[in-house]
CSV table of C-alpha atoms in Angstrom, one decimal:
chain,number,residue,atom,x,y,z
A,124,UNK,CA,27.1,-99.2,-58.0
A,125,UNK,CA,24.1,-101.1,-56.5
A,126,UNK,CA,20.6,-100.7,-57.9
A,127,UNK,CA,18.0,-99.6,-55.7
A,128,UNK,CA,15.0,-101.7,-55.6
A,129,UNK,CA,11.4,-100.3,-55.5
A,130,UNK,CA,10.9,-101.3,-52.0
A,131,UNK,CA,14.1,-99.6,-50.8
A,132,UNK,CA,13.1,-96.4,-52.7
A,133,UNK,CA,9.7,-96.9,-51.4
A,134,UNK,CA,11.2,-97.3,-47.7
A,135,UNK,CA,13.6,-94.3,-48.3
A,136,UNK,CA,10.7,-92.3,-49.6
A,137,UNK,CA,8.7,-93.1,-46.4
A,138,UNK,CA,11.6,-92.3,-44.0
A,139,UNK,CA,12.0,-89.1,-45.8
A,140,UNK,CA,8.3,-88.4,-45.4
A,141,UNK,CA,8.7,-89.5,-41.6
A,142,UNK,CA,11.7,-87.4,-41.3
A,143,UNK,CA,9.8,-84.4,-42.6
A,144,UNK,CA,6.7,-84.9,-40.4
A,145,UNK,CA,8.8,-85.4,-37.3
A,146,UNK,CA,10.8,-82.3,-38.1
A,147,UNK,CA,7.4,-80.6,-38.8
A,148,UNK,CA,5.9,-81.5,-35.5
A,149,UNK,CA,9.5,-80.7,-33.6
A,150,UNK,CA,9.4,-77.2,-35.3
A,151,UNK,CA,5.5,-76.9,-34.5
A,152,UNK,CA,6.2,-77.7,-30.9
A,153,UNK,CA,9.2,-75.4,-30.6
A,154,UNK,CA,7.1,-72.8,-32.4
A,155,UNK,CA,4.4,-73.1,-29.9
A,156,UNK,CA,6.6,-72.8,-27.0
A,157,UNK,CA,8.2,-69.7,-28.6
A,158,UNK,CA,4.6,-68.2,-29.1
A,159,UNK,CA,3.8,-69.1,-25.5
A,160,UNK,CA,7.0,-67.3,-24.3
A,161,UNK,CA,6.0,-64.5,-26.6
A,162,UNK,CA,2.7,-64.1,-25.5
A,163,UNK,CA,3.8,-64.5,-21.8
A,164,UNK,CA,6.3,-61.7,-22.4
A,165,UNK,CA,3.8,-59.4,-23.8
A,166,UNK,CA,1.2,-60.2,-21.1
A,167,UNK,CA,3.8,-59.6,-18.5
A,168,UNK,CA,4.4,-56.1,-20.3
A,169,UNK,CA,0.8,-55.6,-20.5
A,170,UNK,CA,0.3,-56.1,-16.8
A,171,UNK,CA,3.2,-53.7,-16.2
A,172,UNK,CA,1.6,-51.0,-18.1
A,173,UNK,CA,-1.7,-51.4,-16.8
A,174,UNK,CA,0.0,-51.1,-13.3
A,175,UNK,CA,1.7,-48.2,-14.4
A,176,UNK,CA,-1.3,-46.6,-15.8
A,177,UNK,CA,-3.4,-47.3,-12.7
A,178,UNK,CA,-0.5,-45.8,-10.7
A,179,UNK,CA,-0.4,-42.8,-12.8
A,180,UNK,CA,-4.3,-42.5,-12.7
A,181,UNK,CA,-4.0,-42.6,-8.9
A,182,UNK,CA,-1.1,-40.0,-8.7
A,183,UNK,CA,-3.1,-37.8,-11.3
A,184,UNK,CA,-6.1,-38.0,-8.8
A,185,UNK,CA,-4.2,-37.2,-6.0
A,186,UNK,CA,-2.7,-34.3,-7.7
A,187,UNK,CA,-6.0,-32.9,-8.7
A,188,UNK,CA,-7.1,-33.4,-5.5
A,189,UNK,CA,-4.2,-31.6,-3.9
A,190,UNK,CA,-4.7,-28.8,-6.5
A,191,UNK,CA,-8.2,-28.5,-5.5
A,192,UNK,CA,-7.3,-28.1,-1.9
A,193,UNK,CA,-4.6,-25.6,-2.8
A,194,UNK,CA,-6.9,-23.8,-4.9
A,195,UNK,CA,-9.5,-23.6,-1.8
A,196,UNK,CA,-6.9,-22.7,0.5
A,197,UNK,CA,-5.6,-19.9,-1.9
A,198,UNK,CA,-9.3,-18.8,-2.2
A,199,UNK,CA,-9.6,-18.5,1.6
A,200,UNK,CA,-6.3,-16.8,2.0
A,201,UNK,CA,-7.6,-14.3,-1.0
A,202,UNK,CA,-10.7,-13.5,1.1
A,203,UNK,CA,-9.0,-13.0,4.4
A,204,UNK,CA,-6.5,-10.8,2.6
A,205,UNK,CA,-9.3,-9.0,1.0
A,206,UNK,CA,-11.1,-8.5,4.6
A,207,UNK,CA,-7.8,-7.5,6.1
A,208,UNK,CA,-7.3,-4.8,3.6
A,209,UNK,CA,-10.9,-3.3,4.2
A,210,UNK,CA,-10.2,-3.3,7.9
A,211,UNK,CA,-7.0,-1.7,7.5
A,212,UNK,CA,-8.5,0.8,5.3
A,213,UNK,CA,-11.1,1.5,7.8
A,214,UNK,CA,-8.5,1.7,10.5
A,215,UNK,CA,-6.5,4.3,8.2
A,216,UNK,CA,-9.7,6.3,7.8
A,217,UNK,CA,-10.3,6.3,11.8
A,218,UNK,CA,-6.9,6.9,12.8
A,219,UNK,CA,-6.2,10.5,11.7
A,220,UNK,CA,-9.3,11.7,13.4
A,221,UNK,CA,-8.6,9.9,16.5
A,222,UNK,CA,-4.7,11.5,16.4
A,223,UNK,CA,-6.5,15.0,15.8
A,224,UNK,CA,-8.9,14.4,18.7
A,225,UNK,CA,-6.0,13.1,21.0
A,226,UNK,CA,-4.3,16.3,20.1
A,227,UNK,CA,-7.3,18.4,20.8
A,228,UNK,CA,-7.8,16.8,24.1
A,229,UNK,CA,-4.0,17.2,24.9
A,230,UNK,CA,-4.3,21.2,24.0
A,231,UNK,CA,-7.4,21.2,26.2
A,232,UNK,CA,-5.7,19.5,29.2
A,233,UNK,CA,-2.9,21.8,28.9
A,234,UNK,CA,-5.1,24.7,28.9
A,235,UNK,CA,-7.1,23.4,31.7
A,236,UNK,CA,-3.7,22.8,33.8
A,237,UNK,CA,-2.7,26.4,33.1
A,238,UNK,CA,-6.0,27.5,34.1
A,239,UNK,CA,-6.1,25.5,37.2
A,240,UNK,CA,-2.3,26.9,38.2
A,241,UNK,CA,-3.6,30.7,37.5
A,242,UNK,CA,-6.6,29.6,39.6
A,243,UNK,CA,-4.4,28.0,42.4
A,244,UNK,CA,-2.2,31.2,42.4
A,245,UNK,CA,-5.3,33.6,42.5
A,246,UNK,CA,-6.7,31.5,45.2
A,247,UNK,CA,-3.4,31.8,47.2
A,248,UNK,CA,-3.4,35.7,46.4
A,249,UNK,CA,-7.0,36.0,47.8
A,250,UNK,CA,-6.2,33.9,51.0
A,251,UNK,CA,-3.3,36.0,51.5
A,252,UNK,CA,-5.2,38.9,51.2
A,253,UNK,CA,-7.9,37.8,53.5
A,254,UNK,CA,-5.5,36.7,56.0
A,255,UNK,CA,-3.8,40.3,55.6
A,256,UNK,CA,-7.3,41.7,56.1
A,257,UNK,CA,-8.1,39.8,58.9
A,258,UNK,CA,-4.9,40.7,60.6
A,259,UNK,CA,-5.5,44.2,60.2
A,260,UNK,CA,-9.3,44.0,61.5
A,261,UNK,CA,-7.7,42.1,64.5
A,262,UNK,CA,-4.9,44.1,65.6
Protein backbone atom coordinates (compact mmCIF):
# COMPACT_ATOMS: atom_id res chain seq x y z
CA UNK A 1 0.00 0.00 0.00
CA UNK A 2 1.32 3.37 -0.91
CA UNK A 3 2.27 5.73 1.78
CA UNK A 4 0.61 9.05 2.04
CA UNK A 5 2.91 11.94 2.42
CA UNK A 6 2.21 14.96 4.53
CA UNK A 7 1.62 16.98 1.40
CA UNK A 8 -0.93 14.52 0.14
CA UNK A 9 -2.62 14.43 3.51
CA UNK A 10 -2.63 18.23 3.66
CA UNK A 11 -4.02 18.36 0.12
CA UNK A 12 -6.64 15.75 1.00
CA UNK A 13 -7.53 17.63 4.18
CA UNK A 14 -7.80 20.94 2.29
CA UNK A 15 -10.00 19.31 -0.38
CA UNK A 16 -12.13 17.88 2.42
CA UNK A 17 -12.44 21.33 4.05
CA UNK A 18 -13.17 22.94 0.65
CA UNK A 19 -15.86 20.26 -0.01
CA UNK A 20 -17.40 20.89 3.37
CA UNK A 21 -17.32 24.65 2.69
CA UNK A 22 -18.84 24.25 -0.79
CA UNK A 23 -21.47 21.91 0.61
CA UNK A 24 -22.18 24.32 3.41
CA UNK A 25 -22.56 27.21 0.93
CA UNK A 26 -24.83 25.16 -1.37
CA UNK A 27 -26.92 24.05 1.62
CA UNK A 28 -27.05 27.66 2.85
CA UNK A 29 -28.13 28.87 -0.60
CA UNK A 30 -30.79 26.16 -0.85
CA UNK A 31 -31.94 26.93 2.69
CA UNK A 32 -32.19 30.65 1.85
CA UNK A 33 -34.26 29.89 -1.27
CA UNK A 34 -36.52 27.59 0.73
CA UNK A 35 -36.86 30.25 3.40
CA UNK A 36 -37.74 32.84 0.74
CA UNK A 37 -40.27 30.44 -0.81
CA UNK A 38 -41.80 29.65 2.59
CA UNK A 39 -41.93 33.35 3.46
CA UNK A 40 -43.53 34.12 0.09
CA UNK A 41 -46.11 31.39 0.74
CA UNK A 42 -46.80 32.72 4.20
CA UNK A 43 -46.99 36.27 2.84
CA UNK A 44 -49.45 35.13 0.19
CA UNK A 45 -51.55 33.34 2.84
CA UNK A 46 -51.37 36.43 5.04
CA UNK A 47 -52.57 38.64 2.16
CA UNK A 48 -55.39 36.18 1.44
CA UNK A 49 -56.37 36.24 5.12
CA UNK A 50 -56.22 40.04 5.20
CA UNK A 51 -58.35 40.30 2.07
CA UNK A 52 -60.85 37.81 3.50
CA UNK A 53 -60.88 39.71 6.79
CA UNK A 54 -61.55 42.97 4.96
CA UNK A 55 -64.30 41.33 2.90
CA UNK A 56 -65.87 39.95 6.06
CA UNK A 57 -65.71 43.36 7.73
CA UNK A 58 -67.40 44.94 4.71
CA UNK A 59 -70.01 42.17 4.72
CA UNK A 60 -70.56 42.69 8.44
CA UNK A 61 -70.88 46.46 7.99
CA UNK A 62 -73.35 45.95 5.12
CA UNK A 63 -75.29 43.42 7.22
CA UNK A 64 -75.39 45.81 10.16
CA UNK A 65 -76.63 48.59 7.86
CA UNK A 66 -79.32 46.30 6.45
CA UNK A 67 -80.27 45.29 9.99
CA UNK A 68 -80.52 48.95 11.00
CA UNK A 69 -82.64 49.70 7.90
CA UNK A 70 -84.85 46.72 8.69
CA UNK A 71 -85.18 47.85 12.31
CA UNK A 72 -86.15 51.37 11.17
CA UNK A 73 -88.65 49.93 8.69
CA UNK A 74 -90.13 47.66 11.34
CA UNK A 75 -90.39 50.56 13.78
CA UNK A 76 -92.18 52.63 11.15
CA UNK A 77 -94.51 49.73 10.37
CA UNK A 78 -95.19 49.16 14.07
CA UNK A 79 -95.99 52.84 14.46
CA UNK A 80 -98.29 52.72 11.44
CA UNK A 81 -100.00 49.58 12.75
CA UNK A 82 -100.54 51.26 16.14
CA UNK A 83 -101.95 54.37 14.43
CA UNK A 84 -104.27 52.26 12.26
CA UNK A 85 -105.41 50.29 15.32
CA UNK A 86 -106.27 53.54 17.09
CA UNK A 87 -108.21 54.71 14.02
CA UNK A 88 -109.99 51.37 13.83
CA UNK A 89 -110.89 51.58 17.52
CA UNK A 90 -112.30 55.09 16.94
CA UNK A 91 -114.34 53.78 13.99
CA UNK A 92 -115.55 50.84 16.06
CA UNK A 93 -116.68 53.37 18.67
CA UNK A 94 -118.39 55.54 16.02
CA UNK A 95 -120.09 52.86 13.92
CA UNK A 96 -122.70 51.56 16.41
CA UNK A 97 -124.04 55.09 17.13
CA UNK A 98 -124.09 55.78 13.38
CA UNK A 99 -126.04 52.57 12.78
CA UNK A 100 -128.45 53.46 15.59
CA UNK A 101 -128.83 56.98 14.15
CA UNK A 102 -129.41 55.54 10.67
CA UNK A 103 -132.07 53.14 11.97
CA UNK A 104 -133.76 55.96 13.91
CA UNK A 105 -133.84 58.18 10.81
CA UNK A 106 -135.09 55.28 8.69
CA UNK A 107 -137.87 54.64 11.22
CA UNK A 108 -138.70 58.37 11.25
CA UNK A 109 -138.75 58.33 7.44
CA UNK A 110 -141.23 55.44 7.40
CA UNK A 111 -143.39 57.25 9.95
CA UNK A 112 -143.29 60.45 7.87
CA UNK A 113 -144.13 58.50 4.71
CA UNK A 114 -147.07 56.86 6.49
CA UNK A 115 -148.18 60.26 7.84
CA UNK A 116 -147.85 61.78 4.37
CA UNK A 117 -149.93 58.96 2.93
CA UNK A 118 -152.61 59.50 5.62
CA UNK A 119 -152.51 63.25 5.00
CA UNK A 120 -152.82 62.70 1.24
CA UNK A 121 -155.82 60.42 1.74
CA UNK A 122 -157.38 62.89 4.17
CA UNK A 123 -156.77 65.72 1.70
CA UNK A 124 -158.36 63.65 -1.07
CA UNK A 125 -161.34 62.97 1.22
CA UNK A 126 -161.67 66.63 2.10
CA UNK A 127 -161.40 67.67 -1.57
CA UNK A 128 -164.07 65.09 -2.45
CA UNK A 129 -166.25 66.37 0.38
CA UNK A 130 -165.71 69.94 -0.77
CA UNK A 131 -166.57 68.99 -4.33
CA UNK A 132 -169.75 67.27 -3.04
CA UNK A 133 -170.69 70.36 -0.99
CA UNK A 134 -170.14 72.65 -3.94
CA UNK A 135 -172.15 70.35 -6.17
CA UNK A 136 -175.00 70.37 -3.64
CA UNK A 137 -174.90 74.17 -3.46
CA UNK A 138 -174.90 74.61 -7.18
CA UNK A 139 -177.34 72.16 -8.07
